[in-house]
Each structure stands twice: as C-alpha cells, then as structure tokens.
PDB file of C-alpha atoms in Angstrom:
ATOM      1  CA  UNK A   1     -54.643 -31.527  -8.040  1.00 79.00           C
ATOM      2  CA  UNK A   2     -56.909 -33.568 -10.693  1.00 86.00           C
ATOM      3  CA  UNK A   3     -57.340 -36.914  -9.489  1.00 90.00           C
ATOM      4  CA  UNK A   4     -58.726 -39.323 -12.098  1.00 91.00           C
ATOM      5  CA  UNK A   5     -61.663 -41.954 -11.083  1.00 90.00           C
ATOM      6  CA  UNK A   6     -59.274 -45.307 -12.127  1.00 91.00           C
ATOM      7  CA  UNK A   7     -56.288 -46.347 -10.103  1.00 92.00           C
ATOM      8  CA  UNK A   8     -54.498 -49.240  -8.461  1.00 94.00           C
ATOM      9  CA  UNK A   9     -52.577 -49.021  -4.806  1.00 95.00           C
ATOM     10  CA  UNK A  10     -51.115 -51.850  -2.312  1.00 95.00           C
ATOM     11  CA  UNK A  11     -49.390 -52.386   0.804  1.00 95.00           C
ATOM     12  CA  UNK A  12     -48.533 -55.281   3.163  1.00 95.00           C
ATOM     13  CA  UNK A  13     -48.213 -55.216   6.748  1.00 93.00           C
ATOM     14  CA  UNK A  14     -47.963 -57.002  10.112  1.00 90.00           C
ATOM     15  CA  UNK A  15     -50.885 -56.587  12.759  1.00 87.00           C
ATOM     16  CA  UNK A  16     -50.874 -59.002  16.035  1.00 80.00           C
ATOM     17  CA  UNK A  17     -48.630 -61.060  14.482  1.00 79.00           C
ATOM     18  CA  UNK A  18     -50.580 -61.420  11.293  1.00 85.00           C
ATOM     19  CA  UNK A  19     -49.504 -60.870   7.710  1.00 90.00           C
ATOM     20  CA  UNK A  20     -51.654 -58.628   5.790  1.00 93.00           C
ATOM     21  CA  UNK A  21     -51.912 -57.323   2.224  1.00 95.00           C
ATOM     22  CA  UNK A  22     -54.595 -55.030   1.217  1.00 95.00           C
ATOM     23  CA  UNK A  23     -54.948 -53.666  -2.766  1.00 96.00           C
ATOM     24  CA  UNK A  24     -57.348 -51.325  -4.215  1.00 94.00           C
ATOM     25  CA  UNK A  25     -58.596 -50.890  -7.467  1.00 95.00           C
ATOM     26  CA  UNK A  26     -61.073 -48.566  -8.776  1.00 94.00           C
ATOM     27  CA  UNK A  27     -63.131 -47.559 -11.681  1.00 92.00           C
ATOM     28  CA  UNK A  28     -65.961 -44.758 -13.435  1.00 91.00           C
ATOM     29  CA  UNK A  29     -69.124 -44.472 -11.248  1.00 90.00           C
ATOM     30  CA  UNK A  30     -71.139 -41.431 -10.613  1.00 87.00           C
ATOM     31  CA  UNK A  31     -71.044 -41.842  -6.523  1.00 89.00           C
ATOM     32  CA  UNK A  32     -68.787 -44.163  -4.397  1.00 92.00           C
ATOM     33  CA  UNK A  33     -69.646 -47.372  -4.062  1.00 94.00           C
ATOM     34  CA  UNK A  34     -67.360 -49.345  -1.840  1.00 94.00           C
ATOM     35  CA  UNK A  35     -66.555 -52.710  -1.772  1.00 94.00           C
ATOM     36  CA  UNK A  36     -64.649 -54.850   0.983  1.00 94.00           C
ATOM     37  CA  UNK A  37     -63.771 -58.090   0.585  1.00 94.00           C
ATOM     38  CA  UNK A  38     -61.824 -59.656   4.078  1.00 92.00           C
ATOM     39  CA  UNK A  39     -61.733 -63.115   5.150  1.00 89.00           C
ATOM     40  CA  UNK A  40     -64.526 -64.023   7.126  1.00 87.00           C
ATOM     41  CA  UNK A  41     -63.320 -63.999  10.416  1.00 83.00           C
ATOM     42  CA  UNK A  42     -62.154 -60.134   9.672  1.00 89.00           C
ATOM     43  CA  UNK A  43     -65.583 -59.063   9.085  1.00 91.00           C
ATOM     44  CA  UNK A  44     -65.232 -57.096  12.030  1.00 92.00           C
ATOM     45  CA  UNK A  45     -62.630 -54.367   9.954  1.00 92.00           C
ATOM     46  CA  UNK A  46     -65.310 -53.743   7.249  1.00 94.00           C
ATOM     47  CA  UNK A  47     -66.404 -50.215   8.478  1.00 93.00           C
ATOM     48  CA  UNK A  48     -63.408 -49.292   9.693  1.00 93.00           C
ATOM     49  CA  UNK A  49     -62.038 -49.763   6.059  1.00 94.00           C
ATOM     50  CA  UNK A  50     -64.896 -47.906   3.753  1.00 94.00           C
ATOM     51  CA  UNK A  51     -64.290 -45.004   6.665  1.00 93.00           C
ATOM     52  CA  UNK A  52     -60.791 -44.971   5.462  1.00 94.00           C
ATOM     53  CA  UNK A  53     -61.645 -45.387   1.497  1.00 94.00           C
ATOM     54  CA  UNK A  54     -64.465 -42.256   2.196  1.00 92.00           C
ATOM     55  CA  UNK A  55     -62.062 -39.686   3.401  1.00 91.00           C
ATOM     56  CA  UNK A  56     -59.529 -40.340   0.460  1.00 90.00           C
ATOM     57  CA  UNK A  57     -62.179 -40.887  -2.468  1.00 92.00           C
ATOM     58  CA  UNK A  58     -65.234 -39.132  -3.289  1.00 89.00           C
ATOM     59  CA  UNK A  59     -66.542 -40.782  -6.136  1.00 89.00           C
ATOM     60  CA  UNK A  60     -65.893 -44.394  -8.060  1.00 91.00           C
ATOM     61  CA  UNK A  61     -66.727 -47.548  -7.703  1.00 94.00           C
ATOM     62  CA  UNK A  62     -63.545 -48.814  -5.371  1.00 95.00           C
ATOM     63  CA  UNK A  63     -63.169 -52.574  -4.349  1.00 96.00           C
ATOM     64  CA  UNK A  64     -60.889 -53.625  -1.409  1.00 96.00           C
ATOM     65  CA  UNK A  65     -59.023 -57.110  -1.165  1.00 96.00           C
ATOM     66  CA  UNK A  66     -57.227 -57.814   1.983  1.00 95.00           C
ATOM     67  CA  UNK A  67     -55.635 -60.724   2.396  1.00 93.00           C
ATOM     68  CA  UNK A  68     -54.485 -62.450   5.609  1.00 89.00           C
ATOM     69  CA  UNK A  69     -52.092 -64.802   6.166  1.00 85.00           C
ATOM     70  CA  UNK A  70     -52.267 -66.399  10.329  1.00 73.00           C
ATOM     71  CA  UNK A  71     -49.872 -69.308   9.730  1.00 67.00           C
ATOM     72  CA  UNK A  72     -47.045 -67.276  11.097  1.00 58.00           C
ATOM     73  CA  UNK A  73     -49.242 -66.130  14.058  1.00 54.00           C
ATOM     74  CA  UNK A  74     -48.453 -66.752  17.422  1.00 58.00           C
ATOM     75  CA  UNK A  75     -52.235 -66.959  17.672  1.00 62.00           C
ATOM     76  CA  UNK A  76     -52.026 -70.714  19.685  1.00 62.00           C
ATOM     77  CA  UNK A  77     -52.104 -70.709  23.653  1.00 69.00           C
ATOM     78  CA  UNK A  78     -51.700 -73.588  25.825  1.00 74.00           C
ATOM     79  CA  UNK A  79     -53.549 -73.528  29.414  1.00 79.00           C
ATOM     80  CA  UNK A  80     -53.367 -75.338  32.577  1.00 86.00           C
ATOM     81  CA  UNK A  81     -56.289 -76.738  33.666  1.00 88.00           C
ATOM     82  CA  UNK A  82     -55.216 -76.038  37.266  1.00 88.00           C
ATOM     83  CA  UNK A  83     -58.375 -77.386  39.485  1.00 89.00           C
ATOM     84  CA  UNK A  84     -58.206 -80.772  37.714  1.00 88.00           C
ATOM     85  CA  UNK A  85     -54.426 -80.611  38.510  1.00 86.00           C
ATOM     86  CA  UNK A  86     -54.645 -80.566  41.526  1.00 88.00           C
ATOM     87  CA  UNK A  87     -57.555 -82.799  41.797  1.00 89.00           C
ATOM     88  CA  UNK A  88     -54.974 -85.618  40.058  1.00 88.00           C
ATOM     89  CA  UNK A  89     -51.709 -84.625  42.587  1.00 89.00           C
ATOM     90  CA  UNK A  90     -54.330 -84.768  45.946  1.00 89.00           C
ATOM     91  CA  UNK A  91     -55.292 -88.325  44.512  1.00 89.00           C
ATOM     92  CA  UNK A  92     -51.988 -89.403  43.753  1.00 89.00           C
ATOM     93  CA  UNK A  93     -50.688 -88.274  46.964  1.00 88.00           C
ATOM     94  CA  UNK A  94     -53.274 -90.412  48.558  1.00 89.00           C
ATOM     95  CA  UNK A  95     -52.593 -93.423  46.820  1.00 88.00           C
ATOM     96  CA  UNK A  96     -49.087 -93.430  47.968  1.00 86.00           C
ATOM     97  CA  UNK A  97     -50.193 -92.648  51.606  1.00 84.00           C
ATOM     98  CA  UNK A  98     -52.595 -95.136  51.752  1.00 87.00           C
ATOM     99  CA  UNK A  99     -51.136 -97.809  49.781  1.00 84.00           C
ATOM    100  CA  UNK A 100     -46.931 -97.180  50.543  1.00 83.00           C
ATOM    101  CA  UNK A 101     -46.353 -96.588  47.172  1.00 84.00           C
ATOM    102  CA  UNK A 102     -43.370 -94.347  45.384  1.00 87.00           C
ATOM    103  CA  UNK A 103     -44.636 -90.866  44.384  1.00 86.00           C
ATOM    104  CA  UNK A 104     -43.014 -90.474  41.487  1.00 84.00           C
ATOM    105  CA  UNK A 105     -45.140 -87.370  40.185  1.00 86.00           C
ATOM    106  CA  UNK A 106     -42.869 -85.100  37.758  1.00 88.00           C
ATOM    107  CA  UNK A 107     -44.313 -82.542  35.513  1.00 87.00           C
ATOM    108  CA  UNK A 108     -43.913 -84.251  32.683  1.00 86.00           C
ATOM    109  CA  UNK A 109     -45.839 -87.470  33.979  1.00 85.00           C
ATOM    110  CA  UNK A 110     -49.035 -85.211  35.326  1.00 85.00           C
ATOM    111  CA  UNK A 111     -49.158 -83.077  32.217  1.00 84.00           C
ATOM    112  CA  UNK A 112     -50.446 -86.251  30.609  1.00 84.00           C
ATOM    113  CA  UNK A 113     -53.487 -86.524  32.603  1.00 85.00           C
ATOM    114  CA  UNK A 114     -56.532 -86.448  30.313  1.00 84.00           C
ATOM    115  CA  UNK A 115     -57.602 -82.116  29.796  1.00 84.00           C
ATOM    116  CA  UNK A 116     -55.136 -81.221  32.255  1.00 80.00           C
ATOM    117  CA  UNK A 117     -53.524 -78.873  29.277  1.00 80.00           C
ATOM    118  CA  UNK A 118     -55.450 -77.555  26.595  1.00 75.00           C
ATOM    119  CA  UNK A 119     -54.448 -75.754  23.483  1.00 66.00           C
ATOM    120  CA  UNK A 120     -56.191 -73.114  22.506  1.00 64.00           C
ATOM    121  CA  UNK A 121     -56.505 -70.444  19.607  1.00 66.00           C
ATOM    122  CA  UNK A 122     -55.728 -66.843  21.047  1.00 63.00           C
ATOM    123  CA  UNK A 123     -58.742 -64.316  20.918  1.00 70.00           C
ATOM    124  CA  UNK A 124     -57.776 -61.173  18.972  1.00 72.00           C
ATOM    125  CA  UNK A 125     -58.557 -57.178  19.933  1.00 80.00           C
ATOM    126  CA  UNK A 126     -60.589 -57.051  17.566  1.00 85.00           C
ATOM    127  CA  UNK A 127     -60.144 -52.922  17.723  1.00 88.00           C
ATOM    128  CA  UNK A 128     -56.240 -53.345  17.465  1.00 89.00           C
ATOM    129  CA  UNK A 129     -56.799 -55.613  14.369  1.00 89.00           C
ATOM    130  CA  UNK A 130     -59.129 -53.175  13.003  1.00 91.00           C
ATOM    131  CA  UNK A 131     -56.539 -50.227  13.840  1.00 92.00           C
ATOM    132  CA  UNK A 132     -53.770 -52.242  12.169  1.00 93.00           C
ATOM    133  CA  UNK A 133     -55.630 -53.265   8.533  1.00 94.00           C
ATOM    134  CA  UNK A 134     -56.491 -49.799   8.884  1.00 94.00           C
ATOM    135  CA  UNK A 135     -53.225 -48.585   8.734  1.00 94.00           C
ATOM    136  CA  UNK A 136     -51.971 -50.378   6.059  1.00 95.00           C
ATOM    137  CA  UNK A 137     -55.261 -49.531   4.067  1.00 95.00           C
ATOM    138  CA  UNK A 138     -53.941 -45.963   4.321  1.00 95.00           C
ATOM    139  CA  UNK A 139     -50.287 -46.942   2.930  1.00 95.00           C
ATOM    140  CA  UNK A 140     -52.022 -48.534  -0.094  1.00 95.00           C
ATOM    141  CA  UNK A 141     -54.618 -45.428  -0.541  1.00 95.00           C
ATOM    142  CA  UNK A 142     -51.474 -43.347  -0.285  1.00 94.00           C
ATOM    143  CA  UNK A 143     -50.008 -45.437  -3.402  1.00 94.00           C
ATOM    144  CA  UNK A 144     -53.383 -45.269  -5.129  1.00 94.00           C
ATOM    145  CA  UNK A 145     -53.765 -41.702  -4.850  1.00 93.00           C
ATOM    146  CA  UNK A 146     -50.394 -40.885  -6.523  1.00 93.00           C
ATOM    147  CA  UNK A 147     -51.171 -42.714  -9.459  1.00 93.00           C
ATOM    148  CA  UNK A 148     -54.619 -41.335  -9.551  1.00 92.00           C
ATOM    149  CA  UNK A 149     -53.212 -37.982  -9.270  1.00 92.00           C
ATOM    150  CA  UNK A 150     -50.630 -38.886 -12.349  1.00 92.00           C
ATOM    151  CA  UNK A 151     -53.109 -39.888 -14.386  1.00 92.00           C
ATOM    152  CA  UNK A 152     -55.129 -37.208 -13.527  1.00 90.00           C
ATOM    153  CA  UNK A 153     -52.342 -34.599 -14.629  1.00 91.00           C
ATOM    154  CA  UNK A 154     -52.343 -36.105 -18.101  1.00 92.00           C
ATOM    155  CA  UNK A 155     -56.363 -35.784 -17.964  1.00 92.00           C
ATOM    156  CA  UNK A 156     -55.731 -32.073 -17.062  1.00 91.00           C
ATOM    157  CA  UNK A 157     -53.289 -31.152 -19.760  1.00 92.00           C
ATOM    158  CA  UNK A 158     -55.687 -33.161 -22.285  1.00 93.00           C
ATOM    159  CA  UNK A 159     -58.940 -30.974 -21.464  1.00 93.00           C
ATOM    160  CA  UNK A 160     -56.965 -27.633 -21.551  1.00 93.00           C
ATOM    161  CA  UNK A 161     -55.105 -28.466 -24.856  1.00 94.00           C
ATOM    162  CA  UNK A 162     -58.975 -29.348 -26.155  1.00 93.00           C
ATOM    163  CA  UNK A 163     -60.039 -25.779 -24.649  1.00 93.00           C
ATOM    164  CA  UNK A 164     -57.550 -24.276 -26.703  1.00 93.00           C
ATOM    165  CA  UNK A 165     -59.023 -25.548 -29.480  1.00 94.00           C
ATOM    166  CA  UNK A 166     -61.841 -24.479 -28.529  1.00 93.00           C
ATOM    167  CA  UNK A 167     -60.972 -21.163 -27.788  1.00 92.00           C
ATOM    168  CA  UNK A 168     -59.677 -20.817 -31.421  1.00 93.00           C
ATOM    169  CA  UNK A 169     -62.768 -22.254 -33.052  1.00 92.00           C
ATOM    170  CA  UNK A 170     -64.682 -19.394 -30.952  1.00 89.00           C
ATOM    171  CA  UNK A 171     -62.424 -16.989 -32.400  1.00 89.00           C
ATOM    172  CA  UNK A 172     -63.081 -17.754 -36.042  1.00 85.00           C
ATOM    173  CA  UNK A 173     -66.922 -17.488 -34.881  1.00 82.00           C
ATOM    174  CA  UNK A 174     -66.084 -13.713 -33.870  1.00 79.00           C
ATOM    175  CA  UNK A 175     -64.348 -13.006 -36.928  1.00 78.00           C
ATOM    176  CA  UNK A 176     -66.723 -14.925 -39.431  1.00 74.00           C
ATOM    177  CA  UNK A 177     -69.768 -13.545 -38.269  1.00 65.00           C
ATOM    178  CA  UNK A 178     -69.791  -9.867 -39.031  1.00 57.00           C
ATOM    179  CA  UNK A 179     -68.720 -11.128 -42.421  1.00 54.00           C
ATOM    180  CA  UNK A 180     -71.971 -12.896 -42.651  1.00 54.00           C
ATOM    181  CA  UNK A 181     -73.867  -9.539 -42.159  1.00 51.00           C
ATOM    182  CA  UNK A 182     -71.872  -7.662 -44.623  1.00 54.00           C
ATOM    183  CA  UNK A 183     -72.361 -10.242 -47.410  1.00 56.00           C
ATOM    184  CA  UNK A 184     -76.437 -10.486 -46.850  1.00 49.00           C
ATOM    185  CA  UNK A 185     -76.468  -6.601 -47.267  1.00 53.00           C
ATOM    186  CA  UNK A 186     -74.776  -6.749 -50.140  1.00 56.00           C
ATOM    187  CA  UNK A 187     -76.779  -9.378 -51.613  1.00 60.00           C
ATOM    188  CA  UNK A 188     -79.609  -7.829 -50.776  1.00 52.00           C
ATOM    189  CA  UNK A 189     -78.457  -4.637 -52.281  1.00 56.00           C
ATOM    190  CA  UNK A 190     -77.999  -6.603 -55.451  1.00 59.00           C
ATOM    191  CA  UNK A 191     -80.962  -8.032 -55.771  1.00 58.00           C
ATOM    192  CA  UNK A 192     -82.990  -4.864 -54.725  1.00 54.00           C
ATOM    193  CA  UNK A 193     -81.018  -3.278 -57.472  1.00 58.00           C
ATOM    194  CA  UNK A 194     -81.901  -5.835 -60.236  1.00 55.00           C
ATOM    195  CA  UNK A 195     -85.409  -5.216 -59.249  1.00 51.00           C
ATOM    196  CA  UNK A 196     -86.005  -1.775 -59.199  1.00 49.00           C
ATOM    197  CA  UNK A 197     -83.002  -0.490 -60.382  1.00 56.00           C
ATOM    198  CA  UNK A 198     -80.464   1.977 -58.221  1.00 54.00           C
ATOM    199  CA  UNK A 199     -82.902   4.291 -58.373  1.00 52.00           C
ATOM    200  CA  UNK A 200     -85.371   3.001 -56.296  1.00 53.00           C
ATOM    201  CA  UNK A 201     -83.413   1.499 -53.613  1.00 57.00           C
ATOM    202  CA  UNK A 202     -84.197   2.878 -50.383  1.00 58.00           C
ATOM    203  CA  UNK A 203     -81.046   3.012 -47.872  1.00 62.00           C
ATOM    204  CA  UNK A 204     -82.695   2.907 -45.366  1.00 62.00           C
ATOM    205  CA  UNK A 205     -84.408   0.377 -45.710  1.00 59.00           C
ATOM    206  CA  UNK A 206     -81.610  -2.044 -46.754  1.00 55.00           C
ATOM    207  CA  UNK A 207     -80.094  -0.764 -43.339  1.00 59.00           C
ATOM    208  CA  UNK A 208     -82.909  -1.609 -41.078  1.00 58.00           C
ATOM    209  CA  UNK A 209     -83.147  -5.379 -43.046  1.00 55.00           C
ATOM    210  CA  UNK A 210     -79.572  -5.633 -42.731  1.00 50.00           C
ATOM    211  CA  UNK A 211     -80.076  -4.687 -38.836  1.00 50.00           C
ATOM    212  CA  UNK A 212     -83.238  -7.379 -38.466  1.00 52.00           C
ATOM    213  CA  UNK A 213     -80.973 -10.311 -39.763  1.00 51.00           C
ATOM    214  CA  UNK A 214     -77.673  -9.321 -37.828  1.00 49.00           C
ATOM    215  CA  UNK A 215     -79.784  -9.413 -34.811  1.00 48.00           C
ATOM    216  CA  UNK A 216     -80.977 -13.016 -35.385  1.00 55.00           C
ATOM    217  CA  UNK A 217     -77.954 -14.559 -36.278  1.00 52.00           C
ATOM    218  CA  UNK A 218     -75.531 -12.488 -33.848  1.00 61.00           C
ATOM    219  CA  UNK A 219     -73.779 -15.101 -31.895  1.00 71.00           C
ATOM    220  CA  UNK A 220     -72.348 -12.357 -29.710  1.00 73.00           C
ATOM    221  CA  UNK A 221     -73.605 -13.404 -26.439  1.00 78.00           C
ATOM    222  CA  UNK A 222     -73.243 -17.101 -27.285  1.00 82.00           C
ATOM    223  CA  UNK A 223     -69.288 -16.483 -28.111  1.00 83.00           C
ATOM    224  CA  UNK A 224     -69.335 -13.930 -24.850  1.00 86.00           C
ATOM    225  CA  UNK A 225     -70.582 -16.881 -22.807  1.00 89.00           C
ATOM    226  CA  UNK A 226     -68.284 -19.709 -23.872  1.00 91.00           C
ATOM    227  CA  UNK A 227     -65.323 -17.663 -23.267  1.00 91.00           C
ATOM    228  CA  UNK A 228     -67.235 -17.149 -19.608  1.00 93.00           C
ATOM    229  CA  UNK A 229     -67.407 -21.178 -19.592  1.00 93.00           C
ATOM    230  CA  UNK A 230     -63.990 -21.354 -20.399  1.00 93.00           C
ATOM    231  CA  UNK A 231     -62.043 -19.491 -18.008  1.00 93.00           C
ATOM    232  CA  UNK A 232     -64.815 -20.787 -15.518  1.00 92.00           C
ATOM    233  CA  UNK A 233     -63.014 -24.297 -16.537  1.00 92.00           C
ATOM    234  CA  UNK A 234     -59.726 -23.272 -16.294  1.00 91.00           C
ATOM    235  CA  UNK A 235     -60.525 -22.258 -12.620  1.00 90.00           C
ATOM    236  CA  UNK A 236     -61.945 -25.395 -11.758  1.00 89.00           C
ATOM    237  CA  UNK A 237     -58.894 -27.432 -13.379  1.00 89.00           C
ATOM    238  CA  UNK A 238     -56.345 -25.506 -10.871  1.00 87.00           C
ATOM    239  CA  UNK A 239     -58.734 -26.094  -7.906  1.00 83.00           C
ATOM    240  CA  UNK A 240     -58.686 -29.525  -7.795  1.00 74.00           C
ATOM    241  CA  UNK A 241     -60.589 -32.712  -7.306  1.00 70.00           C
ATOM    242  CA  UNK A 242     -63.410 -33.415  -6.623  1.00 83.00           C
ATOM    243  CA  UNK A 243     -64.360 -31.327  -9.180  1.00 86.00           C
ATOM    244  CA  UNK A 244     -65.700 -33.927 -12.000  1.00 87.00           C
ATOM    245  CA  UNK A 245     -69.903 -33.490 -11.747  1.00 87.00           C
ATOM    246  CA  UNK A 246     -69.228 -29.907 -11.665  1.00 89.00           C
ATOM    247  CA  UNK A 247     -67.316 -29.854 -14.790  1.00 91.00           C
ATOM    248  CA  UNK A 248     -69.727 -32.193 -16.654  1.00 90.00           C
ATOM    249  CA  UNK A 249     -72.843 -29.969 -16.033  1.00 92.00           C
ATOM    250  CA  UNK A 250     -70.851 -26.639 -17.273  1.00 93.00           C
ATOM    251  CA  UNK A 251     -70.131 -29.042 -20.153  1.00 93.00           C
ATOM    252  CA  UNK A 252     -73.389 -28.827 -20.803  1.00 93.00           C
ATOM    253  CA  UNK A 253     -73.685 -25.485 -20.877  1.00 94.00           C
ATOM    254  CA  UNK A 254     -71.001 -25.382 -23.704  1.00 94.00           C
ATOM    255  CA  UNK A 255     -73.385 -27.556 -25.333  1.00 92.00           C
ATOM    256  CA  UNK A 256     -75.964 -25.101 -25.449  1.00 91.00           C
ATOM    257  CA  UNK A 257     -74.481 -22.115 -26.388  1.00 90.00           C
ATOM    258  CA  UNK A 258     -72.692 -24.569 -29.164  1.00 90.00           C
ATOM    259  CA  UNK A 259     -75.914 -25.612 -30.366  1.00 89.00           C
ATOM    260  CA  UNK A 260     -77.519 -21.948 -30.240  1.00 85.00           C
ATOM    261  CA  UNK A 261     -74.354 -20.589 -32.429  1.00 82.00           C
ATOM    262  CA  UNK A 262     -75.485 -23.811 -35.361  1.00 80.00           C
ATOM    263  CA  UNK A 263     -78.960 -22.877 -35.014  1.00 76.00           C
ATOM    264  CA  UNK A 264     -78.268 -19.158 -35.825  1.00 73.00           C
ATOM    265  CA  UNK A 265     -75.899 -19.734 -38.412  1.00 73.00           C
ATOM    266  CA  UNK A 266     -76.352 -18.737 -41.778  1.00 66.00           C
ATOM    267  CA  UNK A 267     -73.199 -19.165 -43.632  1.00 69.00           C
ATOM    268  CA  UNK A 268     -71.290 -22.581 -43.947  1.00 74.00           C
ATOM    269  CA  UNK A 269     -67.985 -21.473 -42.726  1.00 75.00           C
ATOM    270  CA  UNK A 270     -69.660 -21.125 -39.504  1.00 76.00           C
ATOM    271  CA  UNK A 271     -71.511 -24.555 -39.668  1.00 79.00           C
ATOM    272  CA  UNK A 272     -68.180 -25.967 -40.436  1.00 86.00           C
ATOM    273  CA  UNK A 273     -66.293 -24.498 -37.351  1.00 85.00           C
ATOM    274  CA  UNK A 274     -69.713 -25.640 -35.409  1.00 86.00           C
ATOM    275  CA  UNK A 275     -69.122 -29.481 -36.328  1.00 91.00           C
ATOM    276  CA  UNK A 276     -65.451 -28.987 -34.986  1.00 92.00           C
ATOM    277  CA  UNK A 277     -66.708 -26.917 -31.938  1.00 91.00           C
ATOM    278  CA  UNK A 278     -68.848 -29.452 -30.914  1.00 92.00           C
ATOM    279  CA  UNK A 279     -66.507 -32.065 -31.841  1.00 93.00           C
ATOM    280  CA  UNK A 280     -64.093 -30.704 -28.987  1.00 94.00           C
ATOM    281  CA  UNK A 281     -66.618 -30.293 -26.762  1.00 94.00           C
ATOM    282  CA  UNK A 282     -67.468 -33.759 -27.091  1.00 93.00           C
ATOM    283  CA  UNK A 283     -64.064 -34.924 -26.481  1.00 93.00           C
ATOM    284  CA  UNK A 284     -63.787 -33.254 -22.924  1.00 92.00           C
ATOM    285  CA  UNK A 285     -67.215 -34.424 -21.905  1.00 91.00           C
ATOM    286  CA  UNK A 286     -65.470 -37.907 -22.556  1.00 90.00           C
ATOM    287  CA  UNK A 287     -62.266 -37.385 -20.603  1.00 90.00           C
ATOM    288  CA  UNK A 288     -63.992 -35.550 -17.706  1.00 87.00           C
ATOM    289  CA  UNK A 289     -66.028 -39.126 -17.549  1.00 88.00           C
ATOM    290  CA  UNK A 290     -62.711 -40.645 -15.926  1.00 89.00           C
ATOM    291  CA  UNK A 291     -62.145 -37.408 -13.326  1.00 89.00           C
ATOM    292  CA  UNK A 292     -62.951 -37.546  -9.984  1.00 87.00           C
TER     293      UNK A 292
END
C-alpha cells in the first residue's frame, strides 16, 4: 500500500483515571522528525511515544499533541498521621487521669488535631501512564494511517495515469525516429543530386552518411531504458511504502534518458513530444514529493 507523507489521526482514552486525547498531524520532510508535545508533568511518556510514531512512519515531519485532563482523577489521598495520633490520645488520656476530667475523644474531635490528616496528591506509575498514552497513541496512528493510505491510493492512481502518458509519448519517439533517418537520406540524396547530378551519386556513400547520422540521433537505448524505468515503477507502486526516495532517484533517471532523447533530436516532432515527456515527468517528481 502507498502511504502518502500528510495525514491527520486522533483518539481519546482513560489511563489511571486520567482523560487523555492524543492527535497527530504530519507533513513533507525528507527523514522523520518527531515532535511531542505533553504537559509537563508527562514528560516522562516522550520516548515511549516517538518509539510508537517510528514503527508506524518512516519519513515526515510528524507532531504529537496529547492532552490531559486530571480533574476527574482520583489522584487525591488522605493519610493518617498515626504517631502524632497517638501522641494526642496518650496526652488526652492523661489529662483525664490526672485531672478527673470526661474523655470525650471521638474520631471526629481528634481528626482535628493540627497534621494529624494530610491530603495528599497520589504518585503515578509512571510506566503504566506511559503504557496507557501509549496505547491510545496507537488508536490515533491507526486512524492516521488509513487516511494516509487513502490519500496515498489517489497518489498511486495519479503517477500511473502520468506513466501512461508517458508510455505513449515514448511510443511516438519509436515511431518518429526512423522517420527522421529516412527523410535526412532523402534530403541528402537531393541535394547530392542537384550537385552532381544522378550520375555521380555514389550509393554507397549516401548509405554509410545515412548510417553515421542514424547512429547519433538513435534514441533506441534511451526509449529501451525508459520503458525499463517504467515497469521498474510500476513494481515499486504495488510494493508499497516506504518506497518514496527510491522512486524520486529513478525519477531522475527518467530525467536523463529524457534529456539525452532532446539532445539527439533532430526533427521537431520529436522536440515537441520531448517538452510533453518531460512535462509528465515533472508532474510525478511533484506528486512522489507527498509519498512516503
């Protein structure tokens, strides 16, 4: 499957208690680059989250938003300071021994004893909350990959309906250039004959010049070599991502043998179907920018 380089996935989730959203965007970029952007007392899930982007995406510049929400957290504990508690019951106790006074102690009366409860906030596993943005990180990659992968389908059926044209263009280089050959001998026969006459024209010799110019502007192996690039494509297409750098260096090579064709050229048909040759070329080095 193509994947294209720009996509957008979510998810929301619940870890320890704690809601959490995470969204991914992503856009062109020769290598990955990664970026995470948690709250800062989630720093702690910051690998764990580029190891998760790594083994979906290859290439792209990806950012990361997670967003947590604690204020539904059970994330508050109360403790008993139970030493000074019973410090405060062993002196009460006294006091009524000593002085014949009511004990009255109840719960709720010692629990107001300066620090004998405390609230605290509840320490998080770190690991678990790392595990649990984790998984929802997956769920949104998940939904980012499937619209990377339909927008890489449309990217596919794009490049192949430009190596059609392609193909075709090649064709009419085929059947144009023998025709090139042909006319230069017979122009070359005419002139030769409104020199020296029919006569004095030598056969042979109008063969052998005939034979020197089809040899430099025979685009045979050019022609032989783009079809080679083609089907090469067409084989990387049905393989799958990540497949993009490949594809833009054998662009290049259909460059080069599109460039050798217009430099060998000598009739303007050709040039013509050049211009549009490289014109399509061109266009797929554009879209295969955006593939992953």
């Amino acid at each position: 499957m193509i994947k294209s380089m720009t996509g957008y996935g979510s998810a929301k989730g619940t870890v320890e208690g704690i809601e959490v959203a995470v969204e991914l965007k992503s856009v062109n970029n020769k290598f990955l680059d990664t970026s995470v952007r948690l709250p800062r007392s989630f720093i702690f899930a910051e690998e764990t989250l580029k190891s998760a982007v790594q083994s979906h995406i290859s290439r792209g510049k990806v950012d990361v938003y997670v967003t947590v929400d604690t204020s539904m957290a059970e994330d508050m504990v109360v403790r008993v300071n139970e030493p000074l508690l019973r410090g405060y019951m062993e002196a009460i106790k006294s006091i009524s021994e000593n002085y014949e006074l009511p004990n009255d102690m109840t719960a709720m009366a010692v629990s107001r004893f300066s620090d004998v409860l405390s609230v605290e906030k509840k320490e998080l596993d770190a690991e678990a909350v790392a595990e649990g943005i984790k998984s929802i990180a997956e769920q949104a990659l998940c939904d980012f990959d499937a619209m990377r992968i339909r927008e890489g389908s449309r990217l596919c059926e794009d490049v192949l309906s430009k190596l059609a044209s392609i193909e075709a263009l090649v064709t009419k280089v085929e059947e144009t250039s023998p025709q090139t050959v042909a006319a230069y001998r017979e122009r070359l026969t005419q002139k030769m004959t409104e020199v020296l006459g029919k006569a004095g024209i030598d056969e042979n010799r109008i063969i052998a010049e005939a034979a020197i110019f089809a040899d430099k502007v025979a685009t045979d192996e050019e022609t032989v070599r783009l079809r080679s690039h083609m089907e090469q494509l067409r084989g990387m297409l049905e393989t799958g991502s990540p497949i993009g750098r490949k594809i833009d260096f054998l662009i290049q090579e259909f460059n080069r043998e599109a460039n050798t064709i217009g430099s060998k050229c000598q009739n303007k048909d050709i040039s013509y179907v050049v211009v549009e040759l490289k014109s399509e070329i061109e266009k797929i080095r554009e879209q295969i920018q955006n593939i992953e």
